Structure formats: C-alpha cells, structure tokens
Amino acid sequence: MASMMQPQIILLKEGTDTSQGKAQLVSNINACTAVADVVRTTLGPRGMDKLIHDANGSVTISNDGATIMKLLDIVHPAAKILVDIAKSQDSEVGDGTTTVVLLAAEFLREAKPFIEDGVHPQNLIRSYRTACNLAIDKVKSLATSIEGKSLEEKKSLLSKCAQTTLNSKLIGGEKEFFATMVVNAVIAIGTDDRLNMIGIKKVPGGNMRDSFLVDGVAFKKTFSYAGFEQQPKKFLNPKILLLNIELELKSEKENAEIRLSDPSQYQSIVDAEWNIIYEKLDKCVQSGAKVVLSRLAIGDLATQYFADRDIFCAGRVAEEDLQRVAAASGGTVQTTVNNVIDEVLGTCEVFEEKQVGNERFNIFSGCPSGRTATIVLRGGADQFIEEAERSLHDAIMIVRRALKNSTVVAGGGAIDMEISRYLRQHARSILGKSQLFINSYAKALEIIPRQLCDNAGFDATDVLNKLRQKHAHASGEGAPYGVDINTGGIADSFANFVWEPAVVKASPHYLLGPVTSFCFLRSLC
C-alpha cells in the first residue's frame, strides 16, 4: 500500500510532447516531405519562382532553395533539419540546395514503408551509408578533369558550369553574358578564398546587359561636403592613401576640461585645434597621394583643402570596400598620418568617378595586386536585382568550386540516373534485406530527372524509361545522357555542355546529408 502512495515524479514540464516509436518516426518523415514539396517546383530551368511575404511586410521573389528554406517559418524540429542541410550545402558548395532537400525527403519517403513494416532504422542507415559511399566513388570515376587546359579552354569549361547553374535562375536568358562575367571575376581573385573580394553592387534602372565587370574595385560615391565639386574626378596611376581616422575639425571641449586664468589664452586653444587638423592634412598632401579614402568622416574643411590641391577624397567608405581597395592596390590602411611612406600607399592604373544610372561610382581599375573584382548589376525592380544577386552568388560559388577541384560531370539528371543504375546492379550481388534498402536508395535518386520533367511539363514516366534504357547499355555510352529540356526527350548532357562541378554531386552534404537527416530523425523519437 505504501508503494502505491508514492508521489509522481515529473521530469518534463507540462505540455511537453513525449510521443516516440514508429508513429513519431513516420510523423517526422511526413513533416520533412511536406517541406520538400514547397521547393519541389523550383528545380531546373523550367522551375517556378516563389513569392514569400513575411510578417514584416517584406516581399521576396526567388527560386533559390537556400533562400526559400531560410524564409520559411518552420517550427517542426525534424523539418528544421532540412533547413540546416540546405544552409550547409549553400555555404559549402553554393548550389544544389533544392536538389539536396528533394533527395533527403525522397530517401525518407522511400524508407517510410520499411519503417511501417517494422524494419529497424539502423538497418536502413547501414545500407544507405554503403550506397552513399558507392555513389561517391562512382561520381569520382565519371568525373572529367579540366587540369592541364590552357587558360582560354579552362575559361570556356568554367563558363559552361556557370551557365548550367544560371539556367534555372531569373537571369537565365542572359546566361552566357553573366557566366563570362562570373568566370572572369573568379579568375581575377585567383586562389583567394575570401568571397568578399568579389563585390556585387546593385544599381536600379537600365537592363541586364548594362551590367559590367570592373577588374578592380567600384563602390557608390559616399556622402560629401561642400568643395567636393572642385576635386578632380580622374587620375592616371595615382597614389592612394587609405585611412581609418577622422579628418574633421573637432572641438576639444568634448574631450577635455580646460581652465583658463587669462581670457587671452582662449585664442591659443582655438588655434591649437586648427593646427591639429591642418597638420594632419599637410601630412596627407606630403605623402604624394592623389586619392585619400577614409573609413571615418572627412569634413568640409578637409574636403576644400584637398580640392585646392587637386586631391580626391572620400570619407565614410564601407570597411569591406576599403579592405578590397587595399587588397587590389597594394596599400595598407593607416590609423595615423605620421610617417606615411611609399610602401603603405596603393596605386592603380586608372581612378575615375563615373555616372552609373542615377548613382555616382568611384572606380579603381588596373590594380597591380589584382585579387579583387566588382560586378555592377543593373536591372528593373528591386526584387529582380535582389534575385539576380543571389543567382550570381550561386554561379560564383560553383565556378570557384570547379576551379578548385578541377573536375566536372554531366548535369540534367544524367549523373543521378547513372548512379541509380550502378546501385541497382550492385544490389543484385547482395543477399538479404540490404538489397531492398539499396534499391530504394537507387530509386530515390530518380527524383531529380523526374522532377525536371514534371516542372517542364513533360511526360516524366516516358522520359525516365528512355533514360533507363540508355543507361543500361553495357558499353557505358549512355552514362552522360540526361533530360533534354528543349525537346522533352533525352540527350547527351556532356555534349550539350550541361555540366556541373563533381563536388556538387560528391559533396558529403549532397549524398551524406540525407543519411545524417535520417539519423537525426531517429534520435528525435
């Protein structure tokens, strides 16, 4: 009787959901597939855009998987895993975010019947990991290297990769134009991994073809004081002084308390304040610099002082732009004007201030150190330019990855179909339930070409049957065949220059991500 009167021990706060087991696992799978259905229609060249309106009233139009996933207000803990996978893919590779979300959901969808039949999740996970490793090895064996090519050949190959990425974007109609721009920008920064060395500046107005690439740095004209109009707006081979100090007359009454014994001393204090600023300005002029940039304010006195001496100045320059000018020109940002020597000054072939649309831009071109580039993006509505910027970011990441890893594979679902065929063939040599699990993995890979067809309005079943037949050839000649968006049939994606960097397909976030997702779902139960 005493044991029956024991008080109830409460470990979790009231209202906590403690459901677990098979039912909860199936619920988690359903949540993930529901999220994937949101981005499903954005895949491929014929994918549609999504208009997202948030609680603050801001509107975003995009078909970028990572952007859409970030903006979705997902509360289900299991479904949030897909958001994390998309973010990882975007930061690591830059493209393939929609693909990785679709694959993760499809792997879970294929696993669902086994879970409902009582198969332990660990058995599925082991088989999926085996299939994943086989898939990655197959991608590496099918990849074509771009090493040993001349610079022009390499540019052409990288341009094809960028065009494949831009195919599905809002600016896909001008993919050749922007792909060339992206490739030149990535090659300009060389092996520098800092992507902020490629600046993208947006200027509303004009059309996409008005966009241009600056082999150097460009940024919008900063706020300027009276006297700026008299400053020169163009220099050839100027010396550039980069500062992180204020060049402005400041009253010391805000910084110090001064006690006077004689009213005549007041004038000497005022004169000292003027001498401080004039001493700084004189040292800037003595350095020989013709362009003075500062992250902090350059006041009206300094602006007029520099104008009288044919020197251009700009204050309140964004730190990122100032660092890019330093990297390109070979200069060093100074926190004092004392002992400014030639070694800390930057230079460029041409500095000029130009009108771009309704904006004035400061442009530094022909920089000796290179390692930076700027894309000035033109277009109509703000939403259009924002989406174009996201598209260029994806293309830049893809070209950077292709240049770093130097291997490409056929796109258009070709590589997915070939891996699917390979895994099915491998499964025949396996005994037991693992054969079924690997077959389900292989079937899930077909979601990519199937969704490409669905989004383009083609008969997906017919196209997939043709692809299976083509990829089944023992000679391996069908390996590069994928969906032909132009005809609604199949075509050699490699011959049609539909290429993707091999790292997109072999990335752990791409093929191991769904397996990780499955493990997390199991631990949530």
Coordinates of C-alpha atoms in Angstrom, one line a residue:
M1 CA 0.0 0.0 0.0
A2 CA 2.9 2.3 0.8
S3 CA 4.4 1.9 -2.6
M4 CA 1.1 2.8 -4.2
M5 CA 1.1 6.2 -2.4
Q6 CA 4.5 7.2 -3.8
P7 CA 4.3 10.8 -5.3
Q8 CA 4.5 11.0 -9.1
I9 CA 7.9 12.2 -10.4
I10 CA 7.6 14.8 -13.1
L11 CA 10.8 15.2 -15.3
L12 CA 9.4 17.3 -18.1
K13 CA 7.4 20.5 -17.9
E14 CA 3.6 20.3 -18.5
G15 CA 2.6 20.2 -22.2
T16 CA 5.9 18.5 -23.4
D17 CA 5.2 16.1 -26.3
T18 CA 6.7 12.7 -25.3
S19 CA 5.5 10.7 -28.3
Q20 CA 8.0 8.2 -29.6
G21 CA 8.4 5.0 -31.6
K22 CA 7.3 4.1 -35.0
A23 CA 4.4 6.5 -35.1
Q24 CA 6.6 9.5 -34.3
L25 CA 9.2 8.5 -36.8
V26 CA 6.6 8.3 -39.5
S27 CA 5.3 11.7 -38.4
N28 CA 8.8 13.2 -38.7
I29 CA 9.2 11.7 -42.2
N30 CA 5.8 13.3 -43.2
A31 CA 7.0 16.7 -41.9
C32 CA 10.2 16.5 -44.0
T33 CA 8.4 15.5 -47.2
A34 CA 5.9 18.3 -46.7
V35 CA 8.7 20.9 -46.5
A36 CA 10.4 19.4 -49.6
D37 CA 7.1 19.8 -51.5
V38 CA 7.3 23.5 -51.1
V39 CA 10.6 23.8 -53.1
R40 CA 9.9 20.9 -55.4
T41 CA 8.6 23.1 -58.3
T42 CA 11.6 25.4 -58.3
L43 CA 14.0 22.8 -59.6
G44 CA 15.6 23.1 -63.0
P45 CA 15.5 25.5 -66.0
R46 CA 11.7 25.4 -66.1
G47 CA 11.3 25.7 -62.3
M48 CA 9.0 28.4 -61.0
D49 CA 9.7 31.2 -58.6
K50 CA 8.2 31.6 -55.1
L51 CA 6.8 34.8 -53.8
I52 CA 7.3 34.9 -50.0
H53 CA 5.5 37.6 -47.9
D54 CA 6.7 37.7 -44.3
A55 CA 5.1 39.2 -41.2
N56 CA 7.0 42.4 -41.5
G57 CA 5.5 43.1 -45.0
S58 CA 8.7 42.5 -47.0
V59 CA 8.3 40.6 -50.2
T60 CA 10.9 38.2 -51.6
I61 CA 10.7 36.6 -55.1
S62 CA 13.2 33.7 -55.5
N63 CA 13.6 30.2 -56.8
D64 CA 16.8 29.7 -54.8
G65 CA 16.4 26.7 -52.5
A66 CA 18.5 28.1 -49.7
T67 CA 16.8 31.4 -49.7
I68 CA 13.3 29.9 -49.6
M69 CA 14.2 27.5 -46.8
K70 CA 15.6 30.3 -44.7
L71 CA 12.5 32.4 -45.1
L72 CA 10.1 29.5 -44.3
D73 CA 8.9 29.8 -40.7
I74 CA 9.3 26.1 -39.9
V75 CA 8.5 25.1 -36.3
H76 CA 8.7 21.3 -36.6
P77 CA 12.1 20.2 -35.1
A78 CA 12.5 17.3 -37.6
A79 CA 11.7 19.5 -40.6
K80 CA 14.2 22.1 -39.4
I81 CA 16.9 19.6 -40.2
L82 CA 16.2 20.1 -43.9
V83 CA 16.8 23.8 -43.5
D84 CA 20.2 23.0 -41.9
I85 CA 21.1 20.7 -44.8
A86 CA 20.2 23.5 -47.3
K87 CA 22.3 26.0 -45.4
S88 CA 25.3 23.7 -45.3
Q89 CA 25.1 23.0 -49.0
D90 CA 24.8 26.7 -49.8
S91 CA 27.8 27.7 -47.7
E92 CA 30.0 24.7 -48.7
V93 CA 29.2 24.4 -52.4
G94 CA 26.8 27.3 -53.3
D95 CA 24.4 25.4 -55.5
G96 CA 22.3 22.2 -55.4
T97 CA 20.3 23.3 -52.3
T98 CA 16.9 22.4 -53.8
T99 CA 18.4 19.1 -55.0
V100 CA 19.7 18.1 -51.6
V101 CA 16.4 18.9 -49.9
L102 CA 14.5 16.9 -52.5
L103 CA 16.9 14.0 -52.2
A104 CA 16.7 14.0 -48.4
A105 CA 12.9 13.9 -48.5
E106 CA 12.9 11.2 -51.2
F107 CA 15.2 9.0 -49.2
L108 CA 12.9 9.3 -46.2
R109 CA 9.8 8.7 -48.4
E110 CA 11.4 5.5 -49.7
A111 CA 12.3 4.4 -46.2
K112 CA 8.8 5.0 -44.8
P113 CA 7.3 1.7 -46.0
F114 CA 10.2 -0.2 -44.4
I115 CA 9.7 1.6 -41.1
E116 CA 5.9 0.9 -41.2
D117 CA 6.7 -2.8 -41.7
G118 CA 8.9 -2.8 -38.6
V119 CA 12.4 -2.6 -40.0
H120 CA 14.8 -1.2 -37.5
P121 CA 16.1 2.3 -38.7
Q122 CA 19.7 1.2 -38.0
N123 CA 19.5 -1.5 -40.7
L124 CA 18.3 1.2 -43.2
I125 CA 21.1 3.6 -42.1
R126 CA 23.8 1.0 -42.6
S127 CA 22.6 0.1 -46.1
Y128 CA 22.2 3.8 -47.0
R129 CA 25.7 4.6 -45.9
T130 CA 27.0 1.7 -48.1
A131 CA 25.1 3.0 -51.0
C132 CA 26.3 6.6 -50.4
N133 CA 29.9 5.5 -50.4
L134 CA 29.4 3.6 -53.6
A135 CA 27.7 6.6 -55.2
I136 CA 30.5 9.0 -54.3
D137 CA 33.1 6.6 -55.8
K138 CA 31.0 6.4 -58.9
V139 CA 30.9 10.2 -59.2
K140 CA 34.6 10.4 -59.0
S141 CA 35.1 7.7 -61.7
L142 CA 32.7 9.5 -64.1
A143 CA 34.2 13.0 -63.5
T144 CA 36.2 14.7 -66.2
S145 CA 39.3 16.7 -65.2
I146 CA 39.9 20.3 -66.5
E147 CA 43.5 20.2 -65.3
G148 CA 46.2 20.8 -68.0
K149 CA 44.0 23.0 -70.1
S150 CA 45.0 26.4 -71.4
L151 CA 43.5 29.5 -69.7
E152 CA 41.1 30.1 -72.5
E153 CA 40.0 26.4 -72.6
K154 CA 39.6 26.5 -68.8
K155 CA 37.5 29.7 -69.0
S156 CA 35.3 28.0 -71.6
L157 CA 34.7 25.0 -69.4
L158 CA 34.0 27.0 -66.3
S159 CA 31.6 29.2 -68.3
K160 CA 29.6 26.0 -69.1
C161 CA 29.4 25.2 -65.4
A162 CA 28.2 28.7 -64.6
Q163 CA 25.6 28.6 -67.4
T164 CA 24.2 25.3 -66.1
T165 CA 23.7 27.0 -62.7
L166 CA 22.1 30.1 -64.2
N167 CA 19.8 28.1 -66.4
S168 CA 17.2 27.8 -63.7
K169 CA 17.6 31.4 -62.5
L170 CA 15.7 34.6 -63.3
I171 CA 18.7 35.8 -65.4
G172 CA 18.9 32.6 -67.4
G173 CA 18.0 34.4 -70.6
E174 CA 21.4 36.1 -70.4
K175 CA 23.3 33.2 -69.0
E176 CA 26.2 33.4 -71.5
F177 CA 26.7 37.1 -70.7
F178 CA 26.7 36.7 -66.9
A179 CA 28.6 33.4 -67.0
T180 CA 31.6 35.1 -68.8
M181 CA 31.4 37.9 -66.2
V182 CA 31.4 35.4 -63.3
V183 CA 34.3 33.4 -64.6
N184 CA 36.5 36.5 -65.2
A185 CA 35.7 37.7 -61.6
V186 CA 36.6 34.3 -60.0
I187 CA 39.8 34.0 -62.0
A188 CA 40.7 37.6 -61.0
I189 CA 40.8 36.7 -57.3
G190 CA 42.9 33.6 -58.0
T191 CA 43.3 31.3 -55.1
D192 CA 42.0 33.8 -52.6
D193 CA 39.2 32.0 -50.7
R194 CA 37.6 35.3 -49.4
L195 CA 34.5 35.6 -51.5
N196 CA 34.0 39.2 -50.3
M197 CA 36.9 40.0 -52.7
I198 CA 34.2 39.8 -55.4
G199 CA 31.9 42.8 -54.8
I200 CA 28.4 42.9 -56.3
K201 CA 26.9 46.4 -56.4
K202 CA 23.2 46.9 -57.4
V203 CA 22.0 49.9 -59.4
P204 CA 18.3 50.0 -60.3
G205 CA 17.4 51.0 -63.8
G206 CA 18.6 50.0 -67.3
N207 CA 18.6 46.4 -68.4
M208 CA 20.6 43.3 -67.6
R209 CA 23.0 44.0 -70.5
D210 CA 24.0 47.3 -68.9
S211 CA 25.7 45.3 -66.1
F212 CA 29.5 45.3 -66.3
L213 CA 32.6 43.9 -64.6
V214 CA 35.3 46.1 -63.0
D215 CA 38.7 44.5 -62.9
G216 CA 39.3 46.1 -59.5
V217 CA 37.1 47.9 -57.1
A218 CA 33.9 50.0 -57.5
F219 CA 31.6 51.5 -54.9
K220 CA 28.9 54.1 -54.7
K221 CA 30.0 57.7 -54.0
T222 CA 29.9 58.4 -50.3
F223 CA 28.4 61.5 -48.6
S224 CA 30.5 64.5 -49.4
Y225 CA 30.7 68.1 -48.2
A226 CA 30.9 71.5 -49.9
G227 CA 34.0 71.8 -52.1
F228 CA 33.8 68.2 -53.4
E229 CA 32.7 69.5 -56.9
Q230 CA 36.1 71.2 -57.4
Q231 CA 38.0 68.0 -56.8
P232 CA 39.4 66.1 -59.9
K233 CA 37.4 63.1 -60.8
K234 CA 40.0 61.1 -62.8
F235 CA 43.7 60.2 -62.3
L236 CA 46.2 58.1 -64.1
N237 CA 48.5 56.0 -61.9
P238 CA 47.6 57.8 -58.7
K239 CA 49.0 57.1 -55.3
I240 CA 46.2 56.0 -52.9
L241 CA 46.2 56.8 -49.2
L242 CA 43.9 54.6 -47.1
L243 CA 43.0 55.8 -43.6
N244 CA 40.9 54.8 -40.6
I245 CA 40.9 58.2 -38.9
E246 CA 38.7 61.3 -38.9
L247 CA 39.9 64.3 -40.9
E248 CA 37.5 66.8 -39.4
L249 CA 37.8 69.8 -37.2
K250 CA 36.8 68.7 -33.7
S251 CA 36.4 70.9 -30.7
E252 CA 38.4 69.6 -27.7
K253 CA 35.7 70.8 -25.3
E254 CA 34.0 67.4 -25.7
N255 CA 37.2 65.5 -24.8
A256 CA 38.8 67.6 -22.2
E257 CA 38.2 70.2 -19.5
I258 CA 40.3 73.4 -19.8
R259 CA 40.6 76.0 -17.1
L260 CA 41.9 79.4 -18.1
S261 CA 43.5 82.1 -15.9
D262 CA 43.5 84.7 -18.6
P263 CA 40.8 85.2 -21.4
S264 CA 43.6 85.8 -23.9
Q265 CA 44.6 82.1 -23.6
Y266 CA 41.3 81.1 -25.2
Q267 CA 42.5 82.1 -28.7
S268 CA 45.7 79.9 -28.3
I269 CA 43.5 76.9 -27.6
V270 CA 41.3 77.6 -30.6
D271 CA 44.5 78.0 -32.7
A272 CA 45.8 74.7 -31.4
E273 CA 42.6 72.9 -32.5
W274 CA 43.0 74.3 -36.0
N275 CA 46.7 73.4 -36.1
I276 CA 45.9 69.8 -35.2
I277 CA 43.7 69.3 -38.3
Y278 CA 45.9 71.3 -40.6
E279 CA 48.9 69.2 -39.5
K280 CA 47.1 66.0 -40.4
L281 CA 46.0 67.5 -43.8
D282 CA 49.6 68.7 -44.6
K283 CA 51.0 65.2 -43.9
C284 CA 48.4 63.7 -46.3
V285 CA 49.5 66.1 -49.0
Q286 CA 53.2 65.5 -48.3
S287 CA 52.7 61.7 -48.8
G288 CA 52.2 62.4 -52.5
A289 CA 48.7 60.7 -52.6
K290 CA 46.2 61.9 -55.1
V291 CA 43.3 59.8 -53.7
V292 CA 42.5 59.8 -50.0
L293 CA 40.0 57.3 -48.6
S294 CA 38.9 57.0 -45.0
R295 CA 36.5 54.7 -43.2
L296 CA 35.6 57.7 -40.9
A297 CA 34.4 61.2 -41.8
I298 CA 36.3 63.6 -44.0
G299 CA 34.8 67.0 -43.1
D300 CA 34.1 70.2 -45.2
L301 CA 37.4 71.8 -44.2
A302 CA 39.4 68.8 -45.3
T303 CA 37.3 68.4 -48.5
Q304 CA 38.0 72.0 -49.5
Y305 CA 41.7 71.8 -48.5
F306 CA 42.2 68.7 -50.8
A307 CA 40.2 70.3 -53.6
D308 CA 42.6 73.3 -53.6
R309 CA 45.5 70.9 -54.1
D310 CA 43.9 68.7 -56.8
I311 CA 43.4 65.7 -54.5
F312 CA 40.3 63.5 -54.5
C313 CA 38.9 62.4 -51.1
A314 CA 36.1 60.2 -49.9
G315 CA 35.0 59.6 -46.2
R316 CA 32.8 57.1 -44.6
V317 CA 33.9 54.4 -47.0
A318 CA 32.4 51.0 -46.1
E319 CA 35.0 48.8 -44.3
E320 CA 34.6 46.0 -46.8
D321 CA 35.2 48.3 -49.8
L322 CA 38.2 49.9 -48.1
Q323 CA 39.7 46.4 -47.5
R324 CA 39.1 45.5 -51.1
V325 CA 40.8 48.7 -52.3
A326 CA 43.8 47.8 -50.0
A327 CA 43.9 44.2 -51.4
A328 CA 43.7 45.4 -55.0
S329 CA 46.0 48.4 -54.9
G330 CA 48.7 47.0 -52.6
G331 CA 48.1 49.7 -49.9
T332 CA 47.8 49.4 -46.2
V333 CA 45.1 51.0 -44.1
Q334 CA 46.7 53.6 -41.7
T335 CA 45.4 54.6 -38.3
T336 CA 47.7 57.7 -38.2
V337 CA 49.1 60.1 -40.8
N338 CA 52.5 60.2 -39.1
N339 CA 55.4 58.7 -41.1
V340 CA 53.3 57.8 -44.2
I341 CA 55.9 56.1 -46.5
D342 CA 55.5 55.0 -50.1
E343 CA 55.3 51.3 -49.1
V344 CA 51.9 51.8 -47.4
L345 CA 50.4 53.7 -50.4
G346 CA 48.4 51.9 -53.0
T347 CA 48.1 52.6 -56.7
C348 CA 46.1 51.7 -59.8
E349 CA 46.2 52.4 -63.5
V350 CA 43.0 54.5 -63.6
F351 CA 40.9 56.1 -60.9
E352 CA 37.7 57.8 -62.0
E353 CA 34.3 58.8 -60.8
K354 CA 31.6 57.7 -63.3
Q355 CA 27.8 58.1 -63.6
V356 CA 26.0 54.7 -63.5
G357 CA 22.3 55.1 -63.8
N358 CA 21.3 57.6 -61.1
E359 CA 24.3 56.8 -59.0
R360 CA 27.9 58.1 -59.0
F361 CA 30.6 55.4 -58.6
N362 CA 34.2 55.6 -57.6
I363 CA 36.1 53.0 -59.8
F364 CA 39.7 51.8 -59.3
S365 CA 40.8 49.7 -62.3
G366 CA 44.0 48.2 -63.4
C367 CA 45.2 47.4 -59.9
P368 CA 48.6 45.8 -59.6
S369 CA 47.8 43.3 -56.9
G370 CA 44.6 42.2 -58.6
R371 CA 42.9 39.7 -56.3
T372 CA 39.5 41.5 -56.4
A373 CA 36.7 42.3 -58.9
T374 CA 33.4 44.1 -58.8
I375 CA 30.2 43.3 -60.7
V376 CA 27.9 46.3 -61.2
L377 CA 24.5 44.8 -61.6
R378 CA 21.7 46.7 -63.5
G379 CA 18.1 45.9 -63.8
G380 CA 14.5 46.9 -63.2
A381 CA 12.6 46.3 -60.0
D382 CA 14.4 45.9 -56.6
Q383 CA 13.1 42.3 -56.3
F384 CA 14.6 41.5 -59.7
I385 CA 18.0 42.8 -58.8
E386 CA 18.0 41.1 -55.4
E387 CA 17.2 37.7 -57.1
A388 CA 19.9 38.4 -59.7
E389 CA 22.4 39.0 -57.0
R390 CA 21.5 35.6 -55.4
S391 CA 21.8 33.9 -58.8
L392 CA 25.3 35.4 -59.3
H393 CA 26.4 34.3 -55.9
D394 CA 25.4 30.7 -56.7
A395 CA 27.3 30.9 -60.0
I396 CA 30.4 32.4 -58.3
M397 CA 30.4 29.6 -55.8
I398 CA 30.1 26.9 -58.4
V399 CA 32.9 28.3 -60.6
R400 CA 35.1 28.7 -57.6
R401 CA 34.5 25.1 -56.6
A402 CA 35.0 23.8 -60.1
L403 CA 38.3 25.8 -60.4
K404 CA 39.5 24.4 -57.0
N405 CA 38.5 20.8 -57.6
S406 CA 39.1 20.8 -61.4
T407 CA 36.5 18.1 -62.2
V408 CA 33.1 18.2 -63.9
V409 CA 30.2 15.8 -64.5
A410 CA 27.2 15.8 -66.8
G411 CA 24.1 17.5 -65.5
G412 CA 20.4 17.3 -66.4
G413 CA 19.9 14.3 -64.1
A414 CA 22.4 12.2 -66.1
I415 CA 24.7 11.5 -63.1
D416 CA 21.8 10.7 -60.9
M417 CA 20.4 8.1 -63.4
E418 CA 23.9 6.6 -63.8
I419 CA 24.4 6.2 -60.1
S420 CA 20.9 4.7 -59.8
R421 CA 21.7 2.1 -62.5
Y422 CA 25.0 1.3 -60.8
L423 CA 23.5 0.8 -57.4
R424 CA 20.7 -1.4 -58.8
Q425 CA 23.3 -3.5 -60.5
H426 CA 25.3 -3.7 -57.3
A427 CA 22.3 -4.6 -55.2
R428 CA 21.8 -7.8 -57.3
S429 CA 25.0 -9.2 -55.8
I430 CA 23.8 -8.7 -52.2
L431 CA 21.8 -11.1 -50.2
G432 CA 19.1 -10.3 -47.6
K433 CA 17.1 -7.2 -46.8
S434 CA 20.0 -4.9 -47.7
Q435 CA 19.3 -5.5 -51.4
L436 CA 15.9 -3.9 -50.9
F437 CA 17.3 -0.9 -49.0
I438 CA 19.9 -0.2 -51.6
N439 CA 17.3 -0.5 -54.3
S440 CA 15.2 2.1 -52.5
Y441 CA 18.2 4.4 -52.4
A442 CA 18.7 3.9 -56.1
K443 CA 15.0 4.7 -56.8
A444 CA 15.1 7.8 -54.7
L445 CA 17.9 9.2 -57.0
E446 CA 15.5 9.2 -59.9
I447 CA 13.5 12.1 -58.3
I448 CA 15.9 14.6 -59.9
P449 CA 15.3 13.8 -63.6
R450 CA 11.6 13.1 -62.8
Q451 CA 11.1 16.5 -61.2
L452 CA 13.0 18.2 -64.0
C453 CA 10.4 16.6 -66.4
D454 CA 7.4 17.5 -64.2
N455 CA 8.5 21.1 -63.9
A456 CA 8.9 21.4 -67.7
G457 CA 5.6 19.8 -68.4
F458 CA 7.0 16.6 -70.0
D459 CA 5.8 13.0 -69.5
A460 CA 8.2 12.0 -66.7
T461 CA 7.4 8.3 -67.0
D462 CA 8.2 8.2 -70.7
V463 CA 11.5 10.2 -70.3
L464 CA 12.7 8.0 -67.4
N465 CA 12.0 4.8 -69.3
K466 CA 14.2 6.2 -72.1
L467 CA 16.9 7.2 -69.7
R468 CA 16.9 3.7 -68.0
Q469 CA 17.2 2.1 -71.4
K470 CA 20.0 4.3 -72.5
H471 CA 22.0 4.0 -69.2
A472 CA 21.5 0.2 -69.3
H473 CA 23.9 -0.2 -72.3
A474 CA 26.9 -2.3 -71.2
S475 CA 29.3 -0.1 -73.2
G476 CA 28.6 2.8 -70.8
E477 CA 27.9 5.2 -73.7
G478 CA 24.6 6.2 -72.1
A479 CA 26.2 7.5 -68.9
P480 CA 26.1 11.2 -69.9
Y481 CA 22.5 11.1 -71.1
G482 CA 20.0 13.3 -69.2
V483 CA 16.8 15.2 -69.6
D484 CA 16.7 17.5 -72.7
I485 CA 14.7 20.5 -71.6
N486 CA 14.5 21.9 -75.1
T487 CA 12.9 18.8 -76.8
G488 CA 11.2 16.9 -74.0
G489 CA 13.3 13.8 -74.7
I490 CA 16.8 12.8 -73.7
A491 CA 20.2 14.0 -74.9
D492 CA 23.9 13.8 -74.1
S493 CA 24.3 16.4 -71.4
F494 CA 28.0 16.5 -71.7
A495 CA 27.9 17.1 -75.5
N496 CA 25.3 19.8 -74.9
F497 CA 27.6 21.5 -72.3
V498 CA 25.2 20.9 -69.4
W499 CA 28.0 20.5 -66.8
E500 CA 28.2 20.6 -63.0
P501 CA 31.3 20.5 -60.8
A502 CA 31.8 17.0 -59.5
V503 CA 32.0 18.3 -55.9
V504 CA 28.3 19.3 -56.1
K505 CA 27.4 15.6 -56.6
A506 CA 30.1 14.1 -54.5
S507 CA 29.7 16.6 -51.6
P508 CA 29.1 15.0 -48.3
H509 CA 26.3 17.4 -47.8
Y510 CA 24.7 16.2 -51.0
L511 CA 24.8 12.5 -50.5
L512 CA 25.6 12.0 -46.8
G513 CA 23.3 14.8 -45.8
P514 CA 20.1 12.7 -46.3
V515 CA 21.7 9.9 -44.2
T516 CA 22.5 12.3 -41.5
S517 CA 19.0 13.6 -41.7
F518 CA 17.7 10.0 -41.2
C519 CA 19.9 9.5 -38.1
F520 CA 18.7 12.7 -36.5
L521 CA 15.1 11.8 -37.2
R522 CA 15.7 8.5 -35.4
S523 CA 17.1 10.3 -32.3
L524 CA 14.1 12.7 -32.2
C525 CA 11.7 9.8 -31.5

